[in-house]
Coordinates of N, CA, C and O in Angstrom, one line a residue:
X41 N 22.2 16.6 -1.2 CA 21.6 15.3 -1.3 C 19.6 15.8 0.4 O 18.6 14.9 0.0
X42 N 20.7 15.1 1.4 CA 20.2 14.9 2.5 C 19.7 13.8 2.4 O 19.6 12.7 1.9
X43 N 18.3 14.0 3.7 CA 18.0 12.1 4.2 C 17.0 12.2 3.4 O 16.0 12.6 2.7
X44 N 16.8 10.5 3.1 CA 15.3 10.3 2.3 C 13.7 10.5 2.8 O 14.2 10.9 3.6
X45 N 13.2 10.9 2.0 CA 11.1 12.0 2.3 C 10.4 11.1 1.5 O 11.0 10.0 0.6
X46 N 9.5 11.2 1.7 CA 8.3 10.6 1.4 C 7.8 11.8 0.9 O 6.3 11.8 1.1
X47 N 8.2 11.9 -0.4 CA 7.6 12.9 -0.7 C 8.1 12.0 -2.1 O 8.7 10.9 -2.5
X48 N 6.7 11.7 -3.6 CA 6.7 11.2 -4.2 C 6.1 11.1 -5.7 O 4.6 12.3 -5.5
X49 N 6.2 10.8 -6.5 CA 5.3 10.8 -7.3 C 3.7 10.9 -7.3 O 3.4 10.3 -6.1
X50 N 2.8 11.5 -7.8 CA 1.2 11.3 -7.1 C 0.8 10.4 -7.4 O 0.1 10.2 -6.3
X51 N 1.2 9.8 -8.0 CA 0.3 7.5 -8.1 C 1.2 7.1 -7.8 O 1.1 5.8 -7.0
X52 N 2.3 7.1 -6.5 CA 3.3 6.8 -5.6 C 2.8 6.4 -4.1 O 2.1 7.4 -4.0
X53 N 3.1 5.6 -3.5 CA 3.1 6.1 -1.6 C 4.3 6.3 -0.8 O 4.1 7.3 0.0
X54 N 5.6 6.6 -2.0 CA 6.8 6.8 -1.3 C 7.1 7.0 -2.1 O 7.5 5.9 -3.0
X55 N 9.0 7.4 -2.3 CA 9.8 7.3 -2.4 C 11.6 7.7 -2.5 O 11.2 8.9 -1.6
X56 N 12.1 8.3 -3.3 CA 13.9 8.7 -2.1 C 13.9 9.9 -4.1 O 14.0 8.5 -4.5
X57 N 15.1 10.8 -2.9 CA 15.9 11.0 -4.3 C 17.5 10.1 -4.4 O 17.8 10.0 -3.5
X58 N 18.3 10.4 -6.1 CA 19.1 9.8 -5.9 C 19.9 10.7 -6.8 O 19.1 10.9 -7.9
X59 N 21.0 10.6 -6.9 CA 21.4 11.0 -7.5 C 22.9 10.0 -8.2 O 22.4 9.9 -8.0
X60 N 23.2 10.7 -10.4 CA 23.9 9.3 -10.9 C 25.3 9.8 -10.4 O 25.0 11.5 -10.7
X61 N 25.9 9.5 -10.0 CA 27.2 9.8 -10.4 C 28.1 9.0 -11.2 O 27.4 7.9 -12.0
X62 N 29.5 8.8 -11.7 CA 30.2 8.6 -12.1 C 30.6 6.9 -12.5 O 29.7 6.2 -13.0
X63 N 30.3 6.6 -10.7 CA 30.3 5.4 -10.8 C 29.0 5.2 -11.1 O 29.4 3.3 -10.9
X64 N 28.4 4.6 -11.2 CA 26.5 4.3 -11.3 C 26.6 4.4 -13.3 O 25.9 3.4 -14.2
X65 N 28.1 5.3 -14.0 CA 27.9 5.0 -15.5 C 28.4 4.4 -16.3 O 29.8 4.7 -16.0
X66 N 28.6 4.2 -17.5 CA 29.6 3.6 -18.2 C 30.4 4.8 -18.7 O 30.4 6.3 -18.6
X67 N 31.2 4.9 -20.0 CA 32.4 5.8 -20.3 C 31.1 6.7 -21.8 O 32.0 8.3 -21.2
X68 N 30.4 6.5 -21.3 CA 29.3 7.4 -21.9 C 28.3 7.8 -21.3 O 27.8 9.3 -21.8
X69 N 28.6 8.1 -20.1 CA 27.9 9.2 -19.4 C 26.7 8.6 -18.6 O 25.8 9.4 -18.3
X70 N 26.1 7.3 -19.1 CA 24.5 6.6 -19.0 C 25.0 5.7 -18.4 O 25.3 4.7 -17.8
X71 N 23.8 5.0 -17.4 CA 23.2 4.6 -15.8 C 24.3 2.7 -16.5 O 23.5 2.6 -17.3
X72 N 24.4 2.1 -16.6 CA 24.9 1.2 -16.2 C 23.6 -0.4 -15.9 O 22.5 0.9 -14.5
X73 N 22.6 -0.6 -17.1 CA 21.8 -1.6 -15.9 C 21.5 -2.1 -14.9 O 20.6 -1.3 -14.3
X74 N 22.3 -2.7 -14.5 CA 22.6 -2.7 -13.6 C 22.4 -1.9 -11.9 O 22.6 -2.9 -11.3
X75 N 23.3 -1.0 -12.1 CA 23.2 -0.5 -10.9 C 21.1 0.3 -11.2 O 21.5 0.5 -9.6
X76 N 20.7 0.0 -11.7 CA 18.9 0.1 -11.2 C 19.3 -0.2 -10.1 O 18.0 -0.6 -9.1
X77 N 19.4 -2.0 -10.4 CA 18.7 -2.3 -8.7 C 19.0 -1.6 -8.2 O 18.9 -1.9 -6.6
X78 N 20.4 -1.5 -7.4 CA 21.0 -1.1 -6.3 C 20.1 0.1 -5.6 O 19.6 0.2 -4.8
X79 N 19.1 1.2 -6.8 CA 19.0 1.9 -7.0 C 17.1 1.4 -6.3 O 16.1 2.5 -5.5
X80 N 17.1 0.5 -6.7 CA 15.5 -0.2 -6.2 C 15.6 -0.8 -5.0 O 14.2 -0.3 -4.3
X81 N 16.4 -1.6 -4.5 CA 16.6 -2.0 -3.7 C 17.5 -0.7 -2.0 O 16.5 -1.2 -0.9
X82 N 17.7 0.5 -2.2 CA 17.4 1.6 -1.1 C 16.5 1.7 -1.6 O 16.2 2.3 0.0
X83 N 15.5 2.7 -2.2 CA 13.6 2.7 -1.9 C 13.2 2.1 -1.5 O 12.3 1.9 -0.4
X84 N 13.2 0.9 -0.9 CA 13.1 0.1 -1.0 C 13.1 -0.4 1.1 O 12.2 -0.6 1.4
X85 N 14.3 -0.7 0.8 CA 14.8 -0.2 2.3 C 15.1 0.2 3.5 O 13.7 0.8 3.9
X86 N 14.7 2.0 2.4 CA 13.9 3.2 2.9 C 12.7 2.9 3.7 O 12.3 3.7 4.0
X87 N 11.4 3.0 2.3 CA 10.4 2.8 2.1 C 10.1 2.0 3.9 O 8.9 2.5 4.9
X88 N 10.5 1.1 3.9 CA 10.3 0.0 5.5 C 10.5 0.5 6.8 O 10.1 0.8 7.5
X89 N 12.0 1.6 6.1 CA 12.2 2.5 7.7 C 10.9 3.6 7.8 O 10.2 4.1 8.6
X90 N 11.0 3.9 6.9 CA 10.3 5.3 6.2 C 8.1 4.1 7.2 O 7.8 4.9 8.5
X91 N 8.0 3.6 6.9 CA 7.4 2.1 7.8 C 7.5 2.2 9.7 O 6.3 1.3 10.2
X92 N 8.6 2.0 9.7 CA 8.6 1.4 11.4 C 9.4 0.8 11.5 O 9.6 0.4 12.8
X93 N 10.4 -0.3 10.3 CA 10.8 -1.5 9.9 C 12.4 -1.9 9.9 O 12.0 -1.2 9.0
X94 N 12.9 -1.2 10.3 CA 14.6 -1.9 10.0 C 14.7 -3.1 10.0 O 14.2 -4.0 10.6
X95 N 15.0 -3.3 8.7 CA 15.2 -4.7 7.4 C 16.8 -5.6 9.3 O 16.5 -6.9 9.5
X96 N 17.7 -5.6 9.7 CA 17.9 -5.7 10.5 C 17.5 -6.6 12.0 O 17.2 -7.5 12.4
X97 N 16.9 -4.8 12.6 CA 15.4 -5.2 13.6 C 14.1 -6.5 13.6 O 14.5 -7.5 14.3
X98 N 14.1 -6.3 12.3 CA 13.0 -8.2 11.8 C 13.6 -8.7 11.9 O 13.1 -9.9 12.2
X99 N 15.3 -9.2 11.8 CA 15.9 -10.2 11.3 C 15.7 -10.8 13.1 O 15.6 -11.5 13.9
X100 N 16.6 -9.9 13.6 CA 16.9 -10.4 15.4 C 15.3 -10.4 16.3 O 15.8 -11.5 16.6
X101 N 14.1 -9.7 15.9 CA 13.3 -9.6 17.3 C 11.8 -11.0 16.4 O 12.0 -11.4 17.2
X102 N 12.0 -10.6 15.1 CA 10.9 -11.9 15.1 C 11.9 -12.8 13.2 O 10.4 -13.4 13.9
X103 N 13.1 -13.3 13.3 CA 13.1 -13.5 12.4 C 12.9 -13.7 11.3 O 12.9 -14.9 10.5
X104 N 13.1 -12.6 10.7 CA 11.8 -11.9 9.3 C 13.2 -12.1 8.3 O 13.2 -10.4 8.5
X105 N 12.8 -12.4 6.9 CA 13.6 -11.7 5.8 C 13.4 -11.8 4.4 O 12.6 -12.7 4.9
X106 N 13.4 -10.6 4.1 CA 12.8 -10.9 3.3 C 13.6 -10.3 2.0 O 15.2 -10.4 1.5
X107 N 13.4 -11.5 0.5 CA 14.2 -11.2 -0.7 C 13.6 -11.3 -1.6 O 12.2 -11.5 -2.0
X108 N 14.1 -11.3 -2.4 CA 13.4 -9.9 -4.0 C 13.3 -12.2 -4.7 O 13.8 -12.2 -4.5
X109 N 12.5 -12.4 -4.8 CA 11.8 -13.6 -5.7 C 11.5 -13.2 -6.8 O 12.1 -14.1 -7.9
X110 N 10.8 -12.4 -7.3 CA 10.7 -12.3 -8.8 C 10.9 -11.2 -9.3 O 10.4 -10.0 -8.5
X111 N 11.7 -10.6 -10.5 CA 11.6 -8.6 -10.8 C 11.1 -9.1 -12.0 O 12.0 -9.8 -13.0
X112 N 10.9 -8.0 -12.6 CA 10.4 -7.9 -13.9 C 10.2 -6.4 -14.1 O 10.3 -5.3 -13.4
X113 N 11.6 -6.0 -15.2 CA 11.2 -4.5 -15.8 C 11.5 -4.1 -17.2 O 12.1 -5.4 -17.4
X114 N 11.6 -3.1 -17.3 CA 10.9 -1.9 -18.1 C 12.3 -0.8 -18.7 O 11.5 0.2 -17.5
X115 N 12.7 -0.7 -18.8 CA 14.1 -0.2 -19.4 C 14.1 0.8 -20.6 O 13.6 0.4 -21.4
X116 N 12.9 1.5 -19.5 CA 12.5 3.3 -20.9 C 13.0 4.1 -21.5 O 13.4 4.3 -22.7
X117 N 13.7 4.8 -21.0 CA 14.5 5.8 -21.4 C 15.7 5.6 -19.9 O 15.7 5.2 -19.4
X118 N 16.9 5.9 -20.9 CA 18.3 6.2 -19.8 C 18.7 7.2 -19.4 O 17.9 8.0 -19.5
X119 N 18.9 6.6 -17.5 CA 19.3 7.9 -16.8 C 20.7 8.0 -16.6 O 21.5 7.2 -17.5
X120 N 21.0 9.8 -16.5 CA 22.3 10.1 -17.0 C 23.1 10.7 -15.9 O 22.8 11.1 -14.7
X121 N 24.6 10.7 -15.8 CA 25.4 11.6 -15.0 C 24.6 12.4 -14.6 O 24.4 13.2 -15.4
X122 N 24.7 12.9 -13.2 CA 24.5 14.2 -12.8 C 23.1 14.8 -12.6 O 22.2 15.0 -12.3
X123 N 22.1 13.1 -13.3 CA 20.7 13.2 -12.9 C 20.4 13.2 -11.2 O 20.7 12.3 -10.8
X124 N 18.8 14.2 -10.5 CA 18.2 13.7 -9.9 C 17.4 12.5 -10.0 O 16.0 12.7 -11.0
X125 N 17.3 11.3 -9.6 CA 15.7 10.8 -9.8 C 15.3 10.4 -8.3 O 15.5 10.4 -7.7
X126 N 13.8 10.2 -8.7 CA 12.9 9.9 -7.5 C 12.5 7.5 -8.1 O 12.5 8.0 -9.0
X127 N 13.0 7.1 -7.0 CA 13.1 6.4 -6.8 C 12.0 5.6 -6.3 O 11.9 6.0 -4.9
X128 N 10.2 5.4 -6.3 CA 9.7 5.2 -5.6 C 9.2 3.7 -5.9 O 9.0 2.6 -6.4
X129 N 8.4 3.3 -4.4 CA 7.9 2.5 -4.2 C 6.2 2.5 -4.0 O 5.6 3.2 -3.0
X130 N 5.6 1.6 -4.2 CA 3.8 1.5 -4.3 C 4.0 0.1 -4.2 O 3.9 -0.7 -4.9
X131 N 2.3 -0.3 -3.2 CA 2.7 -1.7 -2.8 C 1.3 -1.9 -4.0 O 0.0 -1.0 -3.8
X132 N 1.5 -3.1 -4.7 CA 0.6 -3.8 -6.1 C 0.0 -4.9 -4.9 O -1.2 -5.5 -5.5
X133 N 0.6 -5.6 -4.1 CA -0.6 -6.6 -4.0 C -0.3 -7.2 -2.3 O 1.0 -7.5 -2.3
X134 N -1.4 -8.0 -1.7 CA 0.2 -8.3 -0.3 C -0.7 -9.8 -0.1 O -1.7 -9.9 -0.4
X135 N 0.2 -11.2 0.3 CA 0.0 -12.3 0.0 C 0.1 -12.6 1.7 O 0.7 -12.1 1.9
X136 N 0.5 -13.8 2.0 CA 0.6 -14.6 3.2 C 2.0 -14.1 3.4 O 2.1 -13.9 5.0
X137 N 2.9 -14.7 2.6 CA 3.9 -14.9 2.7 C 4.6 -14.2 1.7 O 6.3 -13.9 1.6
X138 N 4.0 -13.5 1.0 CA 5.0 -12.3 0.2 C 3.8 -10.8 -0.1 O 2.8 -11.4 0.3
X139 N 4.5 -10.5 -1.1 CA 3.9 -8.6 -1.7 C 4.7 -8.0 -2.4 O 5.7 -8.7 -2.6
X140 N 4.1 -7.4 -4.0 CA 3.9 -7.6 -5.2 C 4.4 -5.5 -4.8 O 4.1 -4.8 -4.6
X141 N 5.9 -5.0 -5.3 CA 5.6 -3.7 -5.1 C 5.9 -3.5 -6.7 O 5.9 -4.5 -7.8
X142 N 5.6 -2.2 -7.1 CA 5.5 -1.5 -8.5 C 6.7 0.1 -7.8 O 6.3 0.6 -7.4
X143 N 7.8 -0.4 -8.8 CA 8.8 0.7 -8.8 C 8.8 1.2 -9.6 O 8.7 1.0 -10.4
X144 N 9.2 2.7 -9.6 CA 9.6 4.1 -10.8 C 11.1 4.4 -10.8 O 11.1 4.3 -9.0
X145 N 11.9 4.7 -11.5 CA 12.5 5.6 -11.5 C 11.8 7.0 -12.8 O 11.5 6.3 -13.7
X146 N 12.0 7.8 -12.0 CA 12.0 9.5 -13.1 C 13.7 9.9 -12.5 O 13.2 10.8 -11.5
X147 N 13.6 10.9 -13.2 CA 13.9 12.1 -13.1 C 13.3 13.1 -11.6 O 11.9 13.1 -12.6
X148 N 13.5 13.8 -11.2 CA 12.6 14.5 -10.3 C 12.5 15.8 -11.0 O 12.4 16.2 -12.0
X149 N 11.2 16.3 -11.0 CA 10.1 16.9 -11.8 C 9.8 16.5 -12.9 O 9.1 17.3 -13.8
X150 N 9.8 15.3 -13.9 CA 9.0 14.8 -14.9 C 7.7 13.6 -14.0 O 7.6 13.6 -13.0
X151 N 7.2 13.4 -15.5 CA 6.5 12.4 -15.3 C 6.2 11.0 -15.7 O 5.3 9.8 -16.0
X152 N 7.4 10.8 -17.1 CA 7.3 10.0 -17.2 C 8.9 8.8 -16.7 O 10.0 9.0 -16.0
X153 N 8.4 7.7 -16.8 CA 8.9 6.6 -16.4 C 10.4 6.1 -17.2 O 9.8 5.7 -18.0
X154 N 11.7 6.6 -16.9 CA 13.0 5.9 -17.5 C 12.5 3.7 -16.6 O 13.2 3.6 -17.9
X155 N 12.6 4.0 -15.8 CA 12.9 2.6 -15.3 C 10.9 2.6 -14.8 O 10.3 3.1 -13.6
X156 N 10.8 0.6 -15.4 CA 9.5 0.8 -14.0 C 9.3 -0.8 -14.2 O 10.1 -2.0 -14.5
X157 N 9.6 -1.4 -12.5 CA 9.5 -2.3 -12.2 C 8.3 -2.9 -11.0 O 7.5 -3.4 -10.3
X158 N 8.5 -4.2 -11.9 CA 7.0 -4.8 -10.6 C 7.9 -6.3 -9.9 O 8.9 -6.8 -10.1
X159 N 8.6 -6.3 -8.8 CA 9.2 -6.7 -7.4 C 8.3 -7.7 -6.8 O 7.6 -7.1 -6.0
X160 N 8.1 -9.0 -6.5 CA 7.9 -9.9 -5.4 C 9.1 -10.2 -4.7 O 10.1 -10.8 -4.8
X161 N 8.3 -9.6 -3.1 CA 9.2 -10.0 -1.9 C 8.2 -10.8 -1.7 O 6.9 -11.1 -1.2
X162 N 9.1 -11.9 -1.0 CA 8.9 -13.3 -0.5 C 9.2 -12.6 1.5 O 10.9 -12.4 0.9
X163 N 8.4 -13.6 1.6 CA 9.0 -13.7 4.0 C 10.2 -14.4 3.5 O 8.7 -15.7 3.6
X164 N 10.2 -14.4 4.6 CA 12.0 -15.8 4.8 C 11.7 -16.0 6.2 O 12.1 -15.6 6.9
X165 N 11.7 -17.3 6.4 CA 11.8 -17.5 8.6 C 14.0 -17.1 8.4 O 14.7 -18.5 7.4
X166 N 14.3 -16.4 8.9 CA 16.1 -15.7 8.8 C 16.5 -17.1 8.8 O 17.4 -17.4 9.1
X167 N 16.1 -18.4 9.9 CA 17.3 -19.3 10.1 C 17.4 -20.6 8.9 O 17.7 -21.1 9.2
X168 N 15.7 -20.6 8.8 CA 15.5 -21.7 7.5 C 15.8 -21.7 5.9 O 16.4 -22.1 4.8
X169 N 15.3 -19.9 6.0 CA 15.4 -19.5 4.6 C 14.1 -21.3 3.8 O 14.6 -20.4 2.7
X170 N 13.3 -20.6 4.4 CA 11.7 -21.4 4.3 C 11.1 -20.3 3.7 O 11.0 -19.2 4.8
X171 N 9.7 -20.4 3.6 CA 9.0 -19.0 3.3 C 8.6 -19.1 4.2 O 8.1 -20.3 4.6
X172 N 7.6 -18.1 4.7 CA 6.3 -17.8 6.3 C 5.8 -16.7 6.5 O 6.3 -16.2 5.7
X173 N 4.3 -17.2 7.0 CA 3.4 -15.7 6.8 C 4.7 -15.1 7.6 O 5.1 -14.3 8.7
X174 N 3.6 -12.9 6.7 CA 4.4 -11.9 7.4 C 3.9 -12.0 8.2 O 1.8 -12.2 9.4
X175 N 4.5 -11.5 9.7 CA 4.2 -11.2 11.0 C 2.8 -10.4 10.9 O 3.0 -9.5 9.8
X176 N 1.5 -10.3 11.8 CA 0.1 -9.8 12.2 C 0.9 -8.3 11.2 O -0.2 -7.4 11.2
X177 N 1.0 -7.6 11.9 CA 1.8 -6.3 12.7 C 2.1 -5.2 10.4 O 2.2 -4.7 10.7
X178 N 2.7 -6.1 10.4 CA 3.9 -6.0 9.0 C 3.0 -5.9 7.8 O 2.6 -5.1 7.4
X179 N 1.5 -7.1 8.5 CA 1.1 -7.1 6.4 C 0.0 -5.5 6.9 O -0.6 -4.9 6.0
X180 N -0.7 -5.2 7.8 CA -1.5 -4.2 8.5 C -0.7 -2.9 7.8 O -0.9 -2.2 7.2
X181 N 0.2 -3.1 8.8 CA 1.2 -1.3 8.5 C 1.9 -1.4 7.0 O 2.3 -0.4 6.1
X182 N 1.7 -2.6 5.6 CA 2.6 -1.9 4.7 C 1.0 -1.9 3.7 O 1.4 -1.1 2.7
X183 N 0.0 -2.2 4.0 CA -0.9 -1.6 2.7 C -1.8 -0.4 3.5 O -1.8 0.2 2.9
X184 N -1.5 -0.2 5.3 CA -2.1 0.9 5.2 C -1.4 1.6 6.8 O -1.5 0.8 8.1
X185 N -0.5 2.6 6.3 CA 0.9 2.6 7.4 C 0.1 3.5 8.2 O -1.2 4.7 7.5

């Protein structure tokens, strides 16, 4: 598969490829619903890296952690064994201490969303796990990379 890259469906800002393996599926070769959360998380992590921000670095340098506050998922169609999916990330809303991402999973080369998710991410202080404003450089980079 190679390294994740910033190739995306036309209406997205960032996407990574993910191949479906046996470990991701049930006995019928269909992706188990909880595995989609792993794919979404992986894409968010790689999106931050592509913006130049590793999560470990953010925690150590700035005392910042990102946590999922809310997630809404529409499972539109199943992914199956050996599918190659594009998992996308697009910023939908930015607030002082949180941001909302729209994420989709599509088969590579297809335009139909197998899954669509709205994910609200909260910025918290790493030591206290209390909400805190995003550092200014992050707010600016998230909206205008």
